mmCIF file of C-alpha atoms in Angstrom:
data_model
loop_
_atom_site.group_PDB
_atom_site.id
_atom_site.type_symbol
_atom_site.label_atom_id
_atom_site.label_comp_id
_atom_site.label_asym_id
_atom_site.label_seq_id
_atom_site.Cartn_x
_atom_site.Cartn_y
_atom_site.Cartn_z
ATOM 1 C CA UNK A 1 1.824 5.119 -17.703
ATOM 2 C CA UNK A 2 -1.340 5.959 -15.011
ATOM 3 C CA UNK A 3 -0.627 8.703 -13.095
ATOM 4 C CA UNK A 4 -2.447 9.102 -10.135
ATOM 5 C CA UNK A 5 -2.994 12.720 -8.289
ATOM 6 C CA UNK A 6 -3.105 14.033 -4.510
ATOM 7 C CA UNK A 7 -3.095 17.489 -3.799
ATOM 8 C CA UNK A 8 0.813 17.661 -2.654
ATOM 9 C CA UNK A 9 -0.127 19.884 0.721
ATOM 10 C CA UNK A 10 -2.883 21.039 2.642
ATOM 11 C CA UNK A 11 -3.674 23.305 5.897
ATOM 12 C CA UNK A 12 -6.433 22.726 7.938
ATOM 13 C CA UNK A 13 -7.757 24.025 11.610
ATOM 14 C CA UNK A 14 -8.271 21.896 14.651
ATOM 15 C CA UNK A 15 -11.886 20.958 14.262
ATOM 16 C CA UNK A 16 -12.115 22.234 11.287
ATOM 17 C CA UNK A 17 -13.037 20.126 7.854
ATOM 18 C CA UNK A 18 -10.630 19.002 5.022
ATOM 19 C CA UNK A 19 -11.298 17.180 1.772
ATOM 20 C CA UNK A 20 -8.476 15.611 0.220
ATOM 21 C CA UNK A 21 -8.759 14.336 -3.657
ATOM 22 C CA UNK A 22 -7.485 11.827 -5.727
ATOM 23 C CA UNK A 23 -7.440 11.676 -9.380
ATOM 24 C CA UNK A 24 -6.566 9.681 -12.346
ATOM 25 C CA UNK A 25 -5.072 10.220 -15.515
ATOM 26 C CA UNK A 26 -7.403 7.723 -16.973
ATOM 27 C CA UNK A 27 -10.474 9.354 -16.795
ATOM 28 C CA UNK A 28 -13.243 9.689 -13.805
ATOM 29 C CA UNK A 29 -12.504 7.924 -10.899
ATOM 30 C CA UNK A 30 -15.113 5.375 -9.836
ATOM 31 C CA UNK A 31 -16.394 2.820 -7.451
ATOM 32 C CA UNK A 32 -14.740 0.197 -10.016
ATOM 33 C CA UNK A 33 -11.341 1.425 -9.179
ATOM 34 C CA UNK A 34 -11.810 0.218 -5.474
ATOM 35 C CA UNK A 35 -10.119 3.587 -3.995
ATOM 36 C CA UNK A 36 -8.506 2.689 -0.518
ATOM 37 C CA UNK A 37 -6.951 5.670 1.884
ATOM 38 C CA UNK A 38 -3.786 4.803 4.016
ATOM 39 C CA UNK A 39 -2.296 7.392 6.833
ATOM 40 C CA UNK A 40 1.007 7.585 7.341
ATOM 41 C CA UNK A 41 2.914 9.440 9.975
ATOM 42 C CA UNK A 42 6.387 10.067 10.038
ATOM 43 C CA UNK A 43 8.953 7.006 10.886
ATOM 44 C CA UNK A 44 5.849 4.937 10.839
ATOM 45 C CA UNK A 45 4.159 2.157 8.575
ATOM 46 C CA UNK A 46 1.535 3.269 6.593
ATOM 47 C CA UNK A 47 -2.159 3.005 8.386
ATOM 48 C CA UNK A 48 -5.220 1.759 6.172
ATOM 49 C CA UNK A 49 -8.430 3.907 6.718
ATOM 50 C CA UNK A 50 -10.683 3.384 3.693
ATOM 51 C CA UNK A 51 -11.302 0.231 1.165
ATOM 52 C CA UNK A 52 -13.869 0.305 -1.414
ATOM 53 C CA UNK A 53 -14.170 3.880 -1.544
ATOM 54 C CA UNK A 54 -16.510 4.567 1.045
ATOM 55 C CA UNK A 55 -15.367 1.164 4.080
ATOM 56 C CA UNK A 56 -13.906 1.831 6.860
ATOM 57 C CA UNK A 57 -11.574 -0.555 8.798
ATOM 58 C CA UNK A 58 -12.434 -1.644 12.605
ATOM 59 C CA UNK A 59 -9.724 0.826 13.516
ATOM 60 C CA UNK A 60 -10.933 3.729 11.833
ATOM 61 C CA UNK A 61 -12.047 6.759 13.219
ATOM 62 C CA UNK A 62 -15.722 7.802 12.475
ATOM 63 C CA UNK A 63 -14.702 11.634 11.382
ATOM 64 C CA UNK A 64 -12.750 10.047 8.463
ATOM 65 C CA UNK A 65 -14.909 9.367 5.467
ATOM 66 C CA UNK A 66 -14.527 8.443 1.601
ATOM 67 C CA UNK A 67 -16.156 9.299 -1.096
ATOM 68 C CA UNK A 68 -16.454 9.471 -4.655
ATOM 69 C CA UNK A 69 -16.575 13.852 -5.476
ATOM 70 C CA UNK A 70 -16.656 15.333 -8.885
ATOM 71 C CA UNK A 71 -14.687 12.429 -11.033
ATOM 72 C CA UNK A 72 -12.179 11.783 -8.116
ATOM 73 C CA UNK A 73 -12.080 9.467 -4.924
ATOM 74 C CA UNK A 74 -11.861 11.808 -1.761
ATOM 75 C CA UNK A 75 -11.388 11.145 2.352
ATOM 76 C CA UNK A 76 -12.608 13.977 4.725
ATOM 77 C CA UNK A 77 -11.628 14.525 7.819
ATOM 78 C CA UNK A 78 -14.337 16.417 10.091
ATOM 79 C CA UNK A 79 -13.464 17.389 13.340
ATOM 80 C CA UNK A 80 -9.985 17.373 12.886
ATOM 81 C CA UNK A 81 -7.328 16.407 15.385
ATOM 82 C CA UNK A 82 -3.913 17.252 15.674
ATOM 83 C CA UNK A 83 -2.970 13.467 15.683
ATOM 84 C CA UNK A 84 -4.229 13.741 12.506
ATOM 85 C CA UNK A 85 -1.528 15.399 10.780
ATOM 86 C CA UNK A 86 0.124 12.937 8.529
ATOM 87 C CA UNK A 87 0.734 12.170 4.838
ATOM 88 C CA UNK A 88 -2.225 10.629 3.178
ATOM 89 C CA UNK A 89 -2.384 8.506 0.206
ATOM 90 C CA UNK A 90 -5.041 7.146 -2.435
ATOM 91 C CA UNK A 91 -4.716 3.654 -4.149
ATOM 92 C CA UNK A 92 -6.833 3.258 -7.227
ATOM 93 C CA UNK A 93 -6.976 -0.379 -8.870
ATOM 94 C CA UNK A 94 -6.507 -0.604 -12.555
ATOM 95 C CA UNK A 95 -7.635 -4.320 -13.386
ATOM 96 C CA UNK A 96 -4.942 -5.710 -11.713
ATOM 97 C CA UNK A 97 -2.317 -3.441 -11.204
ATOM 98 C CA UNK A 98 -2.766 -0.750 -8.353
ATOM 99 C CA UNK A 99 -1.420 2.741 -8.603
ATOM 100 C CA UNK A 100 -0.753 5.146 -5.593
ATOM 101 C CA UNK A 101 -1.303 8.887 -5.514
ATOM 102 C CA UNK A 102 1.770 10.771 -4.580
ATOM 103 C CA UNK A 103 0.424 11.518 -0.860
ATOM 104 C CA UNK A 104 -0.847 14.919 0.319
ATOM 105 C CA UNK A 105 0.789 16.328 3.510
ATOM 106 C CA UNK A 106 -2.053 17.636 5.865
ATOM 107 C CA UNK A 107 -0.865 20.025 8.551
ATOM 108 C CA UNK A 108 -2.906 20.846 11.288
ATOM 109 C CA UNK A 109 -2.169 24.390 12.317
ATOM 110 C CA UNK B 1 -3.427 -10.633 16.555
ATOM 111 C CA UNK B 2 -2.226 -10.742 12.835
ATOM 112 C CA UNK B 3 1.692 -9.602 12.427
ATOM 113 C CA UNK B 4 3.500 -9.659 9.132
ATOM 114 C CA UNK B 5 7.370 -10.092 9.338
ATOM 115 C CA UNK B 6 9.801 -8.902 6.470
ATOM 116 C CA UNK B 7 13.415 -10.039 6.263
ATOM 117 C CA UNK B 8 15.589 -10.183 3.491
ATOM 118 C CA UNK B 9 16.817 -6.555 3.230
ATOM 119 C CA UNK B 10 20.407 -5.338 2.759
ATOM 120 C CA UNK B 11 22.897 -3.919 0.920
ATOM 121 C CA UNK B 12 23.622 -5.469 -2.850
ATOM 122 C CA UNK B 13 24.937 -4.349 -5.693
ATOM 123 C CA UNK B 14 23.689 -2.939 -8.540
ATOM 124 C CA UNK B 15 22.931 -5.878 -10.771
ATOM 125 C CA UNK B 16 22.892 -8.738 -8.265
ATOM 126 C CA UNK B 17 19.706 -10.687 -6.668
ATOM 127 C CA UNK B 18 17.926 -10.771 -3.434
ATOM 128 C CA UNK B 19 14.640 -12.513 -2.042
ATOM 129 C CA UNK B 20 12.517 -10.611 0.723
ATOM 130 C CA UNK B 21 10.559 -12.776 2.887
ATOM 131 C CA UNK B 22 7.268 -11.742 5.052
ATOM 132 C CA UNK B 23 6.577 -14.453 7.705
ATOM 133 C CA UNK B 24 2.505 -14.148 8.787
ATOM 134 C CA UNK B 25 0.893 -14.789 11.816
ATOM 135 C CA UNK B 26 -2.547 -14.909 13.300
ATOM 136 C CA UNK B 27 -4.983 -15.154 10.149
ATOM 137 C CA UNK B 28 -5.398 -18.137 7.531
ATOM 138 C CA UNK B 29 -2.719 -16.891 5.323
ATOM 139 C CA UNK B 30 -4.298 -19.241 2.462
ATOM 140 C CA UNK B 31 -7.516 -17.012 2.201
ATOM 141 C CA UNK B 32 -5.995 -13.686 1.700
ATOM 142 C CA UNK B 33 -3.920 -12.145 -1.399
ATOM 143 C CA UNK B 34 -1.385 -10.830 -0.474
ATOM 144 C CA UNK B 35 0.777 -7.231 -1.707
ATOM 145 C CA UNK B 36 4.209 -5.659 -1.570
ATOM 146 C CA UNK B 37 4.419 -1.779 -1.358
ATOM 147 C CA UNK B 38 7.907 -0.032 -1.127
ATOM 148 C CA UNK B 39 9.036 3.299 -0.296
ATOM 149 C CA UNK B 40 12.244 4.905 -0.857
ATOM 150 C CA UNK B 41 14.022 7.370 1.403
ATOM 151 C CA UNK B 42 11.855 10.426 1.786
ATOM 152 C CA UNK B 43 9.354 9.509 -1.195
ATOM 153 C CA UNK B 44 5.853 8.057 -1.045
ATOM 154 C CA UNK B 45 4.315 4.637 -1.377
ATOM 155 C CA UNK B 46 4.938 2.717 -4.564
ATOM 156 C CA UNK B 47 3.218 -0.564 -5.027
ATOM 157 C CA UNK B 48 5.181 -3.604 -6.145
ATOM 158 C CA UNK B 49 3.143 -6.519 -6.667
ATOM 159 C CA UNK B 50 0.089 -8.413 -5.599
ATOM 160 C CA UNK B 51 -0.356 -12.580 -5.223
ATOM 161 C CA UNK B 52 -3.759 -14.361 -5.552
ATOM 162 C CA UNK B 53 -4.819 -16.732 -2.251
ATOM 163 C CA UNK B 54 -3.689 -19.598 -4.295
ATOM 164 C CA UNK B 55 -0.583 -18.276 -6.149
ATOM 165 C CA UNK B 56 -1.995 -18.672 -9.289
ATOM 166 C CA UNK B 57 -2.538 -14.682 -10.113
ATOM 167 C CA UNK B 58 -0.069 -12.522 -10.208
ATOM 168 C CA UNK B 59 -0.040 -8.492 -11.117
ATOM 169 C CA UNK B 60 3.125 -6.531 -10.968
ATOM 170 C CA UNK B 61 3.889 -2.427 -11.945
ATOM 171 C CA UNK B 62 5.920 -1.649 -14.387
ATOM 172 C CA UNK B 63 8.934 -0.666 -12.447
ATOM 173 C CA UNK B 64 9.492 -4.270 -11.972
ATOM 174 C CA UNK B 65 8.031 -6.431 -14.411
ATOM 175 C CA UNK B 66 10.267 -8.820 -15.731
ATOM 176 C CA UNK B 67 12.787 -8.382 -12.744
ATOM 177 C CA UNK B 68 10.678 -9.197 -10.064
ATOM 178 C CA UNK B 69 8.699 -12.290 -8.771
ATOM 179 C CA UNK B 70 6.186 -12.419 -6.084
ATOM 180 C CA UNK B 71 5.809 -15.718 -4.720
ATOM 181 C CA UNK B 72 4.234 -17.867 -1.906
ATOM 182 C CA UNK B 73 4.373 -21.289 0.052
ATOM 183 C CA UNK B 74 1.033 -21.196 1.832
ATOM 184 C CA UNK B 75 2.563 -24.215 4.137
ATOM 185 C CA UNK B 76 4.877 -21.842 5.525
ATOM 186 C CA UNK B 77 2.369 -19.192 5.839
ATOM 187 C CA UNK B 78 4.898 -16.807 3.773
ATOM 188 C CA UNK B 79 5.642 -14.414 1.072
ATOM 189 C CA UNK B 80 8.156 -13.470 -1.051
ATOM 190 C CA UNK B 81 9.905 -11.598 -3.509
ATOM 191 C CA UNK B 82 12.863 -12.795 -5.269
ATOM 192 C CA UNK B 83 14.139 -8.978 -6.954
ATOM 193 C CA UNK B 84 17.048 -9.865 -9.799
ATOM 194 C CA UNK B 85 18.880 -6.781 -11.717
ATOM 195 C CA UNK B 86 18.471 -4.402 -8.953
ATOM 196 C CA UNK B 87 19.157 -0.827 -9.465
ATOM 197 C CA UNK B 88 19.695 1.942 -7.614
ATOM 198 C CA UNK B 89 16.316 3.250 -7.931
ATOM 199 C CA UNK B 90 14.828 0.058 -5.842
ATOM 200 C CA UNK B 91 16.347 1.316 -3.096
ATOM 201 C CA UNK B 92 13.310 1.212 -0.645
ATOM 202 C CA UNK B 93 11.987 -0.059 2.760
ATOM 203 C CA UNK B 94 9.636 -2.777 1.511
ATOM 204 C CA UNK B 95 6.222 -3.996 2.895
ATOM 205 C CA UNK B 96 4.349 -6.624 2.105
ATOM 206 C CA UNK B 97 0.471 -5.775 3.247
ATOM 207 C CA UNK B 98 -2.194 -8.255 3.454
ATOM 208 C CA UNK B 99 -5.397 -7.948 1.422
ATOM 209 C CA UNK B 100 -8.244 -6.697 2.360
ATOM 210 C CA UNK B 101 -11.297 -9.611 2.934
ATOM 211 C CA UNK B 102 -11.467 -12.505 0.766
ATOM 212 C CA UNK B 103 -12.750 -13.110 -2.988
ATOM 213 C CA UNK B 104 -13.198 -9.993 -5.435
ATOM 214 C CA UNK B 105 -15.652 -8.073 -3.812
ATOM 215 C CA UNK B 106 -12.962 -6.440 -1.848
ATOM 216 C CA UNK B 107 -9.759 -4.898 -3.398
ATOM 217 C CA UNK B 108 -7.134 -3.022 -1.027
ATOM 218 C CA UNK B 109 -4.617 -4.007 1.826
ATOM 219 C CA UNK B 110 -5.559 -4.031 5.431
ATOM 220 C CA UNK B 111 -2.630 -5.228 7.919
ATOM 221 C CA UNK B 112 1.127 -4.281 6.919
ATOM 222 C CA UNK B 113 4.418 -5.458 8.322
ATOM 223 C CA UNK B 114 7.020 -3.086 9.803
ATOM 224 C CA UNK B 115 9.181 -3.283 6.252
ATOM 225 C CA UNK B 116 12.747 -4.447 5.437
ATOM 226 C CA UNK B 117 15.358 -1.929 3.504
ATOM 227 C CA UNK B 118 16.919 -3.021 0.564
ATOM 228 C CA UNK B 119 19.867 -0.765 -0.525
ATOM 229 C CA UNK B 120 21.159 -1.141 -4.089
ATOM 230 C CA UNK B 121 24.767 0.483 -3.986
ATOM 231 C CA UNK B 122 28.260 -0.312 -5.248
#
């Protein structure tokens, strides 16, 4: 069974920079695995921000960005917000099924 | 503006059937695949199942293979899932999520309805 892995919690700074990670139990992650990046806030539906490891939707702020870092898929957040706290979470495609990470909680404090 | 609609959801027992619906709106609901993604209470995001444009390619996780069917009528501009020998652990609000662009090029989910919770309890 592919398990795919999210840091479960990280702190960041208002304005500050945070890189979040997601990794599979496959192997490397890479642009063949089509990582997307959703947001979701509490009580809400889940936001997309990132398809194709690097696209960004129409919606998308520019200070989010994906990319592909050391054998994992990652989104950073520059400039961070504090509407920006939220649970984040990777999707990685696997030839037809789709796996997601098990979110990373980003507090900004 | 696109909108996604789930209904379906409620309580059922452990063993019994149910089919989720998501009614779409303001896209060509032929050109897109098409996902569901669930969630139970206070977990993360666990995708279900995805649909071809055409109906003709279907993917589902493990979880649910064999129990559940993702289905569409592209003249009613909706999707389903018909879920059979629920258990408690498909307890979940479930989405269903539009793909991203069309043809292969793309792969992830753009737009997503507001979800529908399905309760599997005696």
């Amino acid at each position: 069974q592919t398990v795919v892995t999210q840091e479960p919690s990280l702190t960041v700074s208002p304005g500050g920079t945070v890189t979040l990670t997601c990794a599979s139990s496959t192997g490397a992650v890479t642009s063949g695995h089509y990582p997307n990046w959703f947001q979701q806030k509490p009580g809400q539906t889940p936001r997309a921000l990132i398809y194709n490891t690097a696209n960004k939707h129409s919606w998308t702020p520019a200070r989010f960005s994906g990319s592909l870092l050391g054998g994992k898929a990652a989104l950073t957040l520059s400039g961070v917000q504090p509407e920006d706290e939220a649970e984040y979470y990777c999707l990685l495609y696997y030839g037809g099924a789709r796996v997601f990470g098990g979110g990373t909680k980003v507090t900004v404090l | 503006q696109v909108q996604l609609v789930e209904s379906g959801g409620g309580v059922v027992q452990p063993g019994r059937s149910l089919r989720l619906s998501c009614a779409v709106s303001g896209f060509t609901f032929s050109y897109y695949g098409m996902h569901w993604v669930r969630q139970a209470p206070g977990k993360g995001l666990e995708w279900v199942a995805v649909i071809s444009d055409d109906g003709n390619t279907k993917y589902s996780a493990d979880s649910v293979k064999g129990r559940f069917t993702i289905s569409r009528d592209n003249s009613k501009n909706t999707l389903y899932l018909q879920m059979d020998s629920l258990r408690a652990e498909d307890t979940a609000v479930y989405y269903c999520a539009k793909k991203v662009g069309m043809g292969e090029a793309t792969i992830g989910l753009d737009y997503w309805g507001q979800g529908t919770l399905v309760t599997v309890s005696s």
